[in-house]
Each structure stands twice: as C-alpha cells, then as structure tokens.
Coordinates of N, CA, C and O in Angstrom, one line a residue:
M1 N 0.8 -1.2 0.0 CA 0.0 0.0 0.0 C 0.9 1.3 0.0 O 0.5 2.3 -0.6
E2 N 2.0 1.2 0.7 CA 2.9 2.4 0.8 C 3.4 2.8 -0.6 O 3.4 3.9 -1.0
E3 N 3.8 1.8 -1.4 CA 4.2 2.0 -2.8 C 3.1 2.6 -3.7 O 3.3 3.6 -4.4
Q4 N 1.9 2.1 -3.5 CA 0.8 2.6 -4.3 C 0.5 4.1 -3.9 O 0.2 4.9 -4.8
E5 N 0.6 4.4 -2.6 CA 0.4 5.7 -2.2 C 1.4 6.7 -2.7 O 1.1 7.8 -3.1
K6 N 2.6 6.2 -2.8 CA 3.7 7.0 -3.4 C 3.4 7.4 -4.9 O 3.5 8.5 -5.3
F7 N 2.9 6.4 -5.6 CA 2.5 6.7 -7.0 C 1.3 7.6 -7.1 O 1.3 8.5 -8.0
M8 N 0.4 7.5 -6.2 CA -0.8 8.3 -6.2 C -0.4 9.8 -5.8 O -0.9 10.7 -6.4
R9 N 0.5 9.9 -4.9 CA 1.0 11.2 -4.5 C 1.7 11.9 -5.7 O 1.6 13.1 -5.8
E10 N 2.3 11.2 -6.6 CA 2.9 11.8 -7.8 C 1.8 12.3 -8.7 O 2.0 13.4 -9.3
A11 N 0.8 11.5 -8.9 CA -0.3 11.9 -9.8 C -0.9 13.2 -9.2 O -1.2 14.2 -9.9
I12 N -1.1 13.2 -7.9 CA -1.7 14.4 -7.2 C -0.8 15.6 -7.3 O -1.2 16.7 -7.6
R13 N 0.5 15.4 -7.1 CA 1.5 16.4 -7.3 C 1.4 17.1 -8.7 O 1.5 18.3 -8.8
L14 N 1.3 16.2 -9.7 CA 1.2 16.7 -11.1 C 0.0 17.6 -11.2 O 0.0 18.6 -11.9
S15 N -1.1 17.1 -10.6 CA -2.4 17.9 -10.7 C -2.3 19.3 -10.1 O -2.7 20.3 -10.6
I16 N -1.7 19.3 -8.9 CA -1.5 20.6 -8.2 C -0.5 21.5 -9.0 O -0.8 22.7 -9.2
E17 N 0.6 20.9 -9.4 CA 1.6 21.7 -10.2 C 1.0 22.3 -11.4 O 1.3 23.4 -11.8
N18 N 0.1 21.5 -12.1 CA -0.6 22.0 -13.3 C -1.4 23.2 -13.1 O -1.4 24.2 -13.8
V19 N -2.1 23.2 -11.9 CA -3.0 24.4 -11.6 C -2.1 25.6 -11.2 O -2.3 26.7 -11.7
E20 N -1.1 25.3 -10.3 CA -0.2 26.4 -9.9 C 0.5 27.1 -11.0 O 0.8 28.3 -11.0
S21 N 0.9 26.3 -12.0 CA 1.6 26.9 -13.2 C 0.8 27.6 -14.2 O 1.2 28.2 -15.1
G22 N -0.6 27.4 -14.0 CA -1.5 27.9 -15.0 C -1.6 27.2 -16.3 O -2.1 27.7 -17.3
N23 N -1.0 25.9 -16.3 CA -1.0 25.2 -17.5 C -2.2 24.4 -17.9 O -2.3 23.8 -19.0
G24 N -3.2 24.3 -16.9 CA -4.4 23.5 -17.2 C -5.1 23.0 -16.0 O -4.9 23.4 -14.9
G25 N -6.0 22.1 -16.3 CA -6.9 21.5 -15.3 C -6.2 20.8 -14.2 O -5.0 20.3 -14.4
P26 N -6.9 20.5 -13.1 CA -6.3 19.9 -11.9 C -6.3 18.4 -12.0 O -6.9 17.7 -11.1
F27 N -5.6 17.8 -13.0 CA -5.6 16.4 -13.2 C -4.2 15.9 -13.5 O -3.5 16.5 -14.3
G28 N -3.8 14.8 -12.9 CA -2.5 14.2 -13.2 C -2.6 12.7 -13.2 O -3.6 12.1 -12.6
A29 N -1.7 12.0 -13.9 CA -1.8 10.6 -14.0 C -0.4 10.0 -14.2 O 0.5 10.7 -14.8
V30 N -0.1 8.9 -13.7 CA 1.1 8.1 -13.9 C 0.8 6.7 -14.3 O -0.2 6.1 -13.8
V31 N 1.7 6.2 -15.1 CA 1.6 4.7 -15.5 C 2.8 4.1 -14.9 O 4.0 4.5 -15.0
V32 N 2.6 3.0 -14.2 CA 3.6 2.2 -13.5 C 3.7 0.8 -14.0 O 2.7 0.2 -14.2
K33 N 4.9 0.3 -14.2 CA 5.2 -1.1 -14.5 C 6.3 -1.6 -13.7 O 7.4 -0.9 -13.6
N34 N 6.1 -2.7 -13.1 CA 7.1 -3.3 -12.2 C 7.7 -2.4 -11.2 O 8.9 -2.3 -10.9
G35 N 6.8 -1.6 -10.5 CA 7.2 -0.7 -9.5 C 7.9 0.5 -9.9 O 8.5 1.2 -9.1
E36 N 7.9 0.9 -11.2 CA 8.6 2.0 -11.7 C 7.6 2.9 -12.5 O 6.9 2.3 -13.4
I37 N 7.7 4.2 -12.3 CA 6.9 5.1 -13.2 C 7.5 5.1 -14.6 O 8.7 5.5 -14.7
I38 N 6.7 4.7 -15.6 CA 7.2 4.7 -16.9 C 6.7 5.9 -17.7 O 7.3 6.2 -18.8
A39 N 5.6 6.5 -17.3 CA 5.1 7.7 -17.9 C 4.3 8.5 -17.0 O 3.6 7.9 -16.1
S40 N 4.2 9.8 -17.1 CA 3.4 10.7 -16.3 C 2.9 11.8 -17.2 O 3.5 12.2 -18.2
A41 N 1.8 12.4 -16.7 CA 1.3 13.6 -17.4 C 0.3 14.4 -16.6 O -0.3 13.8 -15.6
A42 N 0.2 15.6 -16.9 CA -0.9 16.5 -16.3 C -1.8 16.8 -17.5 O -1.4 16.6 -18.7
N43 N -2.9 17.3 -17.2 CA -3.9 17.7 -18.2 C -3.3 18.8 -19.1 O -2.7 19.8 -18.7
E44 N -3.4 18.6 -20.4 CA -2.8 19.5 -21.4 C -3.8 20.0 -22.4 O -3.5 20.5 -23.5
V45 N -5.1 20.0 -22.0 CA -6.2 20.4 -22.9 C -6.0 21.8 -23.4 O -6.0 22.1 -24.6
T46 N -5.8 22.8 -22.5 CA -5.7 24.2 -22.9 C -4.3 24.5 -23.5 O -4.2 25.4 -24.4
T47 N -3.3 23.9 -23.1 CA -1.9 24.2 -23.6 C -1.7 23.6 -25.0 O -0.9 24.2 -25.7
S48 N -2.4 22.6 -25.3 CA -2.2 21.9 -26.6 C -3.4 22.2 -27.5 O -3.3 21.7 -28.7
N49 N -4.4 22.8 -27.0 CA -5.7 23.0 -27.8 C -6.2 21.6 -28.3 O -6.6 21.5 -29.5
D50 N -6.1 20.7 -27.4 CA -6.6 19.3 -27.8 C -7.5 18.8 -26.7 O -7.1 18.5 -25.5
P51 N -8.8 18.7 -27.0 CA -9.8 18.3 -26.0 C -9.6 16.9 -25.5 O -10.2 16.5 -24.5
T52 N -8.8 16.1 -26.2 CA -8.5 14.7 -25.7 C -7.2 14.6 -24.9 O -6.9 13.5 -24.4
A53 N -6.6 15.7 -24.6 CA -5.3 15.7 -23.9 C -5.5 15.7 -22.4 O -4.8 16.4 -21.7
H54 N -6.4 14.8 -21.9 CA -6.5 14.6 -20.5 C -5.3 13.9 -20.0 O -4.6 13.2 -20.7
A55 N -5.0 14.1 -18.7 CA -3.8 13.5 -18.1 C -3.7 12.0 -18.4 O -2.6 11.5 -18.7
E56 N -4.8 11.3 -18.2 CA -4.7 9.8 -18.4 C -4.4 9.5 -19.8 O -3.6 8.6 -20.1
V57 N -5.0 10.2 -20.8 CA -4.8 9.9 -22.2 C -3.3 10.2 -22.6 O -2.6 9.4 -23.3
V58 N -2.8 11.3 -22.1 CA -1.4 11.7 -22.4 C -0.5 10.7 -21.8 O 0.5 10.3 -22.4
A59 N -0.7 10.3 -20.6 CA 0.2 9.3 -19.9 C 0.1 8.0 -20.6 O 1.2 7.3 -20.8
I60 N -1.0 7.6 -21.1 CA -1.1 6.3 -21.8 C -0.3 6.4 -23.1 O 0.4 5.5 -23.4
R61 N -0.5 7.5 -23.8 CA 0.3 7.6 -25.1 C 1.8 7.6 -24.8 O 2.5 6.9 -25.6
R62 N 2.2 8.3 -23.8 CA 3.7 8.3 -23.5 C 4.1 6.9 -23.1 O 5.2 6.4 -23.4
A63 N 3.3 6.2 -22.2 CA 3.7 4.9 -21.8 C 3.8 3.9 -23.0 O 4.8 3.1 -23.1
C64 N 2.8 3.9 -23.8 CA 2.8 3.0 -25.0 C 4.0 3.3 -25.9 O 4.6 2.4 -26.4
E65 N 4.3 4.6 -26.1 CA 5.4 4.9 -26.9 C 6.7 4.4 -26.3 O 7.6 3.8 -27.0
K66 N 6.9 4.6 -25.0 CA 8.1 4.1 -24.3 C 8.2 2.6 -24.4 O 9.3 2.0 -24.6
L67 N 7.1 1.9 -24.2 CA 7.1 0.4 -24.2 C 7.1 -0.2 -25.6 O 7.3 -1.4 -25.8
G68 N 6.8 0.7 -26.6 CA 6.7 0.2 -28.0 C 5.6 -0.8 -28.2 O 5.7 -1.8 -29.0
T69 N 4.4 -0.5 -27.6 CA 3.3 -1.4 -27.7 C 2.0 -0.6 -27.6 O 2.0 0.6 -27.1
F70 N 0.9 -1.1 -28.0 CA -0.4 -0.4 -27.9 C -1.2 -0.9 -26.7 O -2.4 -0.5 -26.5
Q71 N -0.7 -1.7 -25.9 CA -1.3 -2.2 -24.7 C -0.4 -2.1 -23.5 O 0.8 -2.2 -23.6
L72 N -1.0 -1.8 -22.3 CA -0.2 -1.6 -21.1 C -0.3 -2.8 -20.2 O -0.7 -2.7 -19.0
D73 N 0.0 -4.0 -20.8 CA 0.0 -5.2 -20.0 C 0.9 -5.1 -18.8 O 2.0 -4.5 -18.8
D74 N 0.4 -5.6 -17.6 CA 1.1 -5.6 -16.4 C 1.4 -4.2 -15.9 O 2.3 -4.0 -15.1
C75 N 0.7 -3.2 -16.3 CA 0.8 -1.8 -15.8 C -0.3 -1.4 -14.9 O -1.4 -2.0 -14.9
E76 N -0.1 -0.4 -14.1 CA -1.1 0.2 -13.3 C -1.2 1.7 -13.7 O -0.1 2.2 -14.0
I77 N -2.4 2.3 -13.6 CA -2.5 3.7 -13.8 C -3.1 4.4 -12.6 O -4.0 3.9 -12.0
Y78 N -2.4 5.4 -12.2 CA -2.8 6.2 -11.0 C -3.3 7.5 -11.5 O -2.6 8.3 -12.2
C79 N -4.5 7.9 -11.2 CA -5.2 9.1 -11.7 C -5.6 9.9 -10.4 O -6.1 9.4 -9.5
S80 N -5.3 11.2 -10.5 CA -5.6 12.1 -9.4 C -7.1 12.2 -9.2 O -7.6 12.7 -8.2
C81 N -7.9 11.9 -10.3 CA -9.3 11.9 -10.2 C -9.9 10.7 -10.9 O -9.3 10.2 -11.9
E82 N -11.1 10.3 -10.5 CA -11.8 9.2 -11.2 C -11.9 9.5 -12.6 O -12.3 10.6 -13.0
P83 N -11.5 8.6 -13.5 CA -11.5 9.0 -14.9 C -12.9 9.3 -15.5 O -13.9 8.7 -15.2
C84 N -12.8 10.3 -16.4 CA -14.0 10.7 -17.2 C -14.4 9.6 -18.2 O -13.6 8.6 -18.3
P85 N -15.5 9.6 -18.8 CA -15.9 8.6 -19.8 C -14.8 8.3 -20.9 O -14.5 7.2 -21.2
M86 N -14.3 9.4 -21.4 CA -13.3 9.2 -22.5 C -12.0 8.5 -21.9 O -11.5 7.6 -22.5
C87 N -11.6 9.0 -20.8 CA -10.3 8.4 -20.2 C -10.6 7.0 -19.8 O -9.7 6.1 -19.9
L88 N -11.7 6.7 -19.2 CA -12.0 5.4 -18.8 C -12.0 4.4 -20.0 O -11.5 3.3 -20.0
G89 N -12.6 4.9 -21.1 CA -12.6 4.1 -22.4 C -11.2 3.9 -22.8 O -10.8 2.8 -23.2
A90 N -10.3 4.9 -22.8 CA -8.9 4.8 -23.2 C -8.2 3.8 -22.3 O -7.4 3.0 -22.8
I91 N -8.5 3.9 -21.0 CA -7.8 3.0 -20.1 C -8.2 1.6 -20.3 O -7.4 0.7 -20.4
Y92 N -9.5 1.3 -20.6 CA -9.9 -0.1 -20.9 C -9.2 -0.6 -22.2 O -8.8 -1.7 -22.2
W93 N -9.2 0.3 -23.2 CA -8.5 -0.1 -24.4 C -7.0 -0.4 -24.2 O -6.5 -1.3 -24.9
A94 N -6.4 0.3 -23.3 CA -5.0 0.1 -23.1 C -4.7 -1.1 -22.2 O -3.6 -1.6 -22.2
R95 N -5.7 -1.6 -21.5 CA -5.7 -2.8 -20.8 C -4.6 -2.9 -19.7 O -3.9 -3.9 -19.6
P96 N -4.5 -1.9 -18.8 CA -3.7 -2.1 -17.6 C -4.3 -3.1 -16.7 O -5.5 -3.4 -16.9
K97 N -3.5 -3.5 -15.7 CA -4.1 -4.5 -14.8 C -4.9 -3.9 -13.7 O -5.7 -4.6 -13.0
K98 N -4.7 -2.6 -13.4 CA -5.4 -1.9 -12.3 C -5.4 -0.4 -12.5 O -4.5 0.2 -13.1
I99 N -6.5 0.2 -12.0 CA -6.7 1.6 -11.9 C -6.8 2.1 -10.5 O -7.5 1.4 -9.7
F100 N -6.1 3.1 -10.1 CA -6.3 3.8 -8.8 C -6.7 5.2 -9.1 O -6.2 5.8 -10.0
Y101 N -7.5 5.8 -8.2 CA -7.9 7.2 -8.3 C -8.0 7.8 -7.0 O -8.3 7.1 -6.0
A102 N -7.9 9.1 -6.9 CA -8.0 9.9 -5.7 C -9.4 10.6 -5.6 O -10.3 10.1 -5.0
N103 N -9.5 11.8 -6.2 CA -10.8 12.5 -6.2 C -11.8 11.7 -7.0 O -11.5 10.9 -7.9
T104 N -13.1 11.9 -6.6 CA -14.2 11.2 -7.3 C -14.8 12.1 -8.4 O -14.5 13.3 -8.5
K105 N -15.6 11.5 -9.2 CA -16.3 12.3 -10.3 C -17.2 13.3 -9.7 O -17.5 14.4 -10.3
A106 N -17.8 13.0 -8.5 CA -18.6 14.0 -7.8 C -17.8 15.2 -7.3 O -18.2 16.3 -7.4
D107 N -16.5 14.9 -6.9 CA -15.6 16.0 -6.5 C -15.3 16.9 -7.7 O -15.3 18.1 -7.6
A108 N -15.1 16.2 -8.9 CA -14.9 17.0 -10.1 C -16.1 17.8 -10.5 O -16.0 19.0 -10.9
A109 N -17.3 17.2 -10.4 CA -18.5 18.0 -10.7 C -18.6 19.2 -9.8 O -19.1 20.3 -10.3
D110 N -18.2 19.1 -8.6 CA -18.3 20.3 -7.7 C -17.4 21.5 -8.1 O -17.7 22.6 -7.7
I111 N -16.4 21.2 -8.9 CA -15.6 22.3 -9.4 C -15.8 22.5 -10.9 O -15.0 23.1 -11.6
K112 N -17.0 22.1 -11.4 CA -17.5 22.4 -12.8 C -16.8 21.5 -13.8 O -16.8 21.8 -15.0
F113 N -16.3 20.3 -13.4 CA -15.9 19.3 -14.4 C -16.8 18.1 -14.3 O -16.6 17.1 -13.7
D114 N -18.0 18.4 -14.8 CA -19.1 17.4 -14.7 C -19.3 16.6 -15.9 O -19.7 17.1 -17.0
D115 N -19.0 15.3 -15.9 CA -19.1 14.4 -17.1 C -20.4 13.6 -17.1 O -20.6 12.8 -17.9
N116 N -21.3 13.9 -16.1 CA -22.5 13.1 -16.0 C -23.3 13.2 -17.3 O -24.0 12.2 -17.7
F117 N -23.4 14.4 -17.9 CA -24.2 14.5 -19.2 C -23.7 13.5 -20.2 O -24.5 13.0 -21.0
I118 N -22.4 13.2 -20.3 CA -21.9 12.2 -21.3 C -22.4 10.8 -20.9 O -22.8 10.1 -21.8
Y119 N -22.3 10.4 -19.7 CA -22.9 9.1 -19.3 C -24.3 9.0 -19.7 O -24.8 8.0 -20.2
Q120 N -25.1 10.1 -19.5 CA -26.5 10.1 -19.8 C -26.7 10.0 -21.3 O -27.6 9.3 -21.8
E121 N -25.9 10.7 -22.1 CA -26.1 10.7 -23.6 C -25.7 9.3 -24.1 O -26.4 8.9 -25.1
I122 N -24.8 8.7 -23.6 CA -24.4 7.3 -24.1 C -25.5 6.4 -24.0 O -25.7 5.5 -24.9
E123 N -26.3 6.5 -23.0 CA -27.4 5.6 -22.7 C -28.6 5.8 -23.7 O -29.4 4.9 -23.9
L124 N -28.7 7.0 -24.3 CA -29.8 7.3 -25.2 C -29.7 6.7 -26.6 O -28.5 6.6 -27.1
P125 N -30.8 6.4 -27.2 CA -30.7 6.0 -28.6 C -30.1 7.2 -29.4 O -30.3 8.4 -29.1
V126 N -29.4 6.9 -30.5 CA -28.6 7.9 -31.2 C -29.6 9.1 -31.6 O -29.2 10.2 -31.5
N127 N -30.8 8.8 -32.0 CA -31.7 9.9 -32.5 C -32.2 10.7 -31.4 O -32.9 11.7 -31.7
Q128 N -31.9 10.4 -30.1 CA -32.4 11.2 -29.0 C -31.3 12.0 -28.4 O -31.5 12.8 -27.4
R129 N -30.1 11.9 -28.9 CA -29.0 12.6 -28.3 C -29.0 14.1 -28.6 O -29.5 14.5 -29.7
K130 N -28.4 14.9 -27.8 CA -28.4 16.4 -28.0 C -27.5 16.8 -29.2 O -27.8 17.7 -29.9
L131 N -26.5 16.0 -29.5 CA -25.6 16.3 -30.7 C -26.2 15.5 -31.9 O -26.2 14.3 -31.9
P132 N -26.7 16.3 -32.8 CA -27.3 15.6 -34.0 C -26.3 14.6 -34.6 O -25.2 14.9 -34.9
T133 N -26.8 13.4 -34.8 CA -25.9 12.3 -35.3 C -26.7 11.6 -36.5 O -27.8 11.2 -36.3
T134 N -26.0 11.5 -37.6 CA -26.7 10.9 -38.8 C -25.7 9.9 -39.4 O -24.6 10.2 -39.6
Q135 N -26.3 8.7 -39.7 CA -25.5 7.7 -40.4 C -25.5 7.9 -41.9 O -26.6 8.2 -42.4
L136 N -24.3 7.8 -42.5 CA -24.2 7.9 -43.9 C -23.3 6.8 -44.5 O -22.3 6.5 -43.9
L137 N -23.6 6.3 -45.7 CA -22.8 5.5 -46.5 C -22.3 4.2 -45.8 O -21.2 3.8 -46.0
R138 N -23.2 3.6 -45.0 CA -22.8 2.4 -44.3 C -22.3 1.3 -45.3 O -21.3 0.6 -45.1
D139 N -23.0 1.1 -46.4 CA -22.7 0.0 -47.3 C -21.3 0.2 -47.9 O -20.5 -0.8 -48.0
E140 N -20.9 1.4 -48.2 CA -19.5 1.7 -48.6 C -18.5 1.5 -47.5 O -17.4 1.0 -47.8
A141 N -18.8 1.9 -46.3 CA -17.9 1.8 -45.2 C -17.7 0.3 -44.8 O -16.6 0.0 -44.3
M142 N -18.7 -0.5 -45.1 CA -18.6 -1.9 -44.7 C -17.4 -2.6 -45.4 O -16.9 -3.6 -44.9
K143 N -17.0 -2.1 -46.5 CA -15.8 -2.7 -47.2 C -14.6 -2.8 -46.3 O -13.9 -3.8 -46.3
A144 N -14.3 -1.7 -45.6 CA -13.2 -1.8 -44.7 C -13.3 -2.9 -43.6 O -12.4 -3.6 -43.3
F145 N -14.6 -3.0 -43.1 CA -14.8 -4.1 -42.1 C -14.6 -5.5 -42.7 O -14.1 -6.4 -42.1
T146 N -15.1 -5.6 -43.9 CA -15.0 -6.9 -44.6 C -13.5 -7.2 -44.9 O -13.1 -8.4 -44.6
L147 N -12.8 -6.2 -45.3 CA -11.4 -6.4 -45.6 C -10.6 -6.8 -44.3 O -9.8 -7.7 -44.2
W148 N -11.0 -6.1 -43.2 CA -10.4 -6.4 -41.9 C -10.7 -7.8 -41.4 O -9.8 -8.6 -41.0
K149 N -11.9 -8.2 -41.6 CA -12.4 -9.5 -41.1 C -11.6 -10.7 -41.8 O -11.3 -11.7 -41.2
T150 N -11.3 -10.5 -43.1 CA -10.7 -11.5 -43.8 C -9.2 -11.3 -44.0 O -8.5 -12.2 -44.6
S151 N -8.6 -10.3 -43.5 CA -7.2 -10.0 -43.6 C -6.3 -11.0 -42.8 O -6.6 -11.2 -41.6
S152 N -5.3 -11.4 -43.4 CA -4.3 -12.2 -42.7 C -3.1 -11.4 -42.2 O -2.2 -11.9 -41.5
E153 N -3.2 -10.1 -42.5 CA -2.1 -9.2 -42.2 C -2.4 -8.3 -40.9 O -1.6 -7.5 -40.5
K154 N -3.6 -8.5 -40.3 CA -4.0 -7.6 -39.2 C -3.3 -8.0 -37.9 O -3.0 -9.2 -37.7
T155 N -3.2 -7.0 -37.1 CA -2.8 -7.2 -35.7 C -4.0 -6.9 -34.9 O -4.5 -5.8 -34.8
E156 N -4.5 -8.0 -34.3 CA -5.8 -7.8 -33.5 C -5.5 -7.1 -32.2 O -4.4 -7.3 -31.6
Y157 N -6.4 -6.4 -31.7 CA -6.3 -5.7 -30.4 C -7.6 -5.5 -29.8 O -8.6 -5.9 -30.2

C-alpha cells in the first residue's frame, strides 16, 4: 500500500503543479510497470488545444510509446481523479491490470468538471442525443470491415 500511495502522490503532485503553473486543469496521471513510473502527465487540454489531452490519455500515449506497444499489460495507472468517460474508455482499451484514483467524479463535478451528461447521452438512442448524429454510406464503409475480417495481415487488439 505504501508504494501505491507513493505513485498516487505523484499523480496528485502533477495535478497541483498544473494548476499552480497555470498550464491547465487539476488532473495528473502516472503509469507504473514493475514498481517504476514509466510515464506521467498532467492535463494538457488548454496548452495543446486538444480536448482529448486529458492527463490519463497523455500518460497512456507516453507509456505506450516508451514500451513500444499499444497495450499496457502488467501496468497500473494512477489518476488524481476518477477517470471521465473518455479516459475510462482509453484506459480499458490500453488494458492495464489496475486503476487507482483519488478524487471522485462527484468531486470533479463540484468544481465544474461534470461528465454526467456524457454518461446520460451514451445511454440514449442515437436519434435522441443532443448532438445531432446521422449515419451515412454504411454500405460503402462496410468494405473496410469486410477487408479487416478476412485479412491475414492484421494485428488484433
């Protein structure tokens, strides 16, 4: 537990430093493998003009680059806050063995980082969502799926 708390303190330190420096939101994340931090990040949304540059996503990208793989097998991710829907999805796709978090999504909502509307939207049928969504050219797009399904050259993930 002491080692896990050390890694969480680093994620928290990154989140505090990010706010104090004026570089972005109060979120930090570290990826750990075999008891060693292999990647870390703070939220970079406003500094990079990238709405996907949440601390968890940036840390995952850095860890995968360092490891030369698209999965974080045998890794743990420490997040200063409970991951938002996008980050949670990214974490699941990266397949670490465990997630740790400090602040809750309710804590985030209290400071105006409320992701609840996304969870609600995901549950709705596409035609009932607030963001107009229209399907186009499915038959043409299915070619890529058919090629993937039958390809002997693919790397499954």
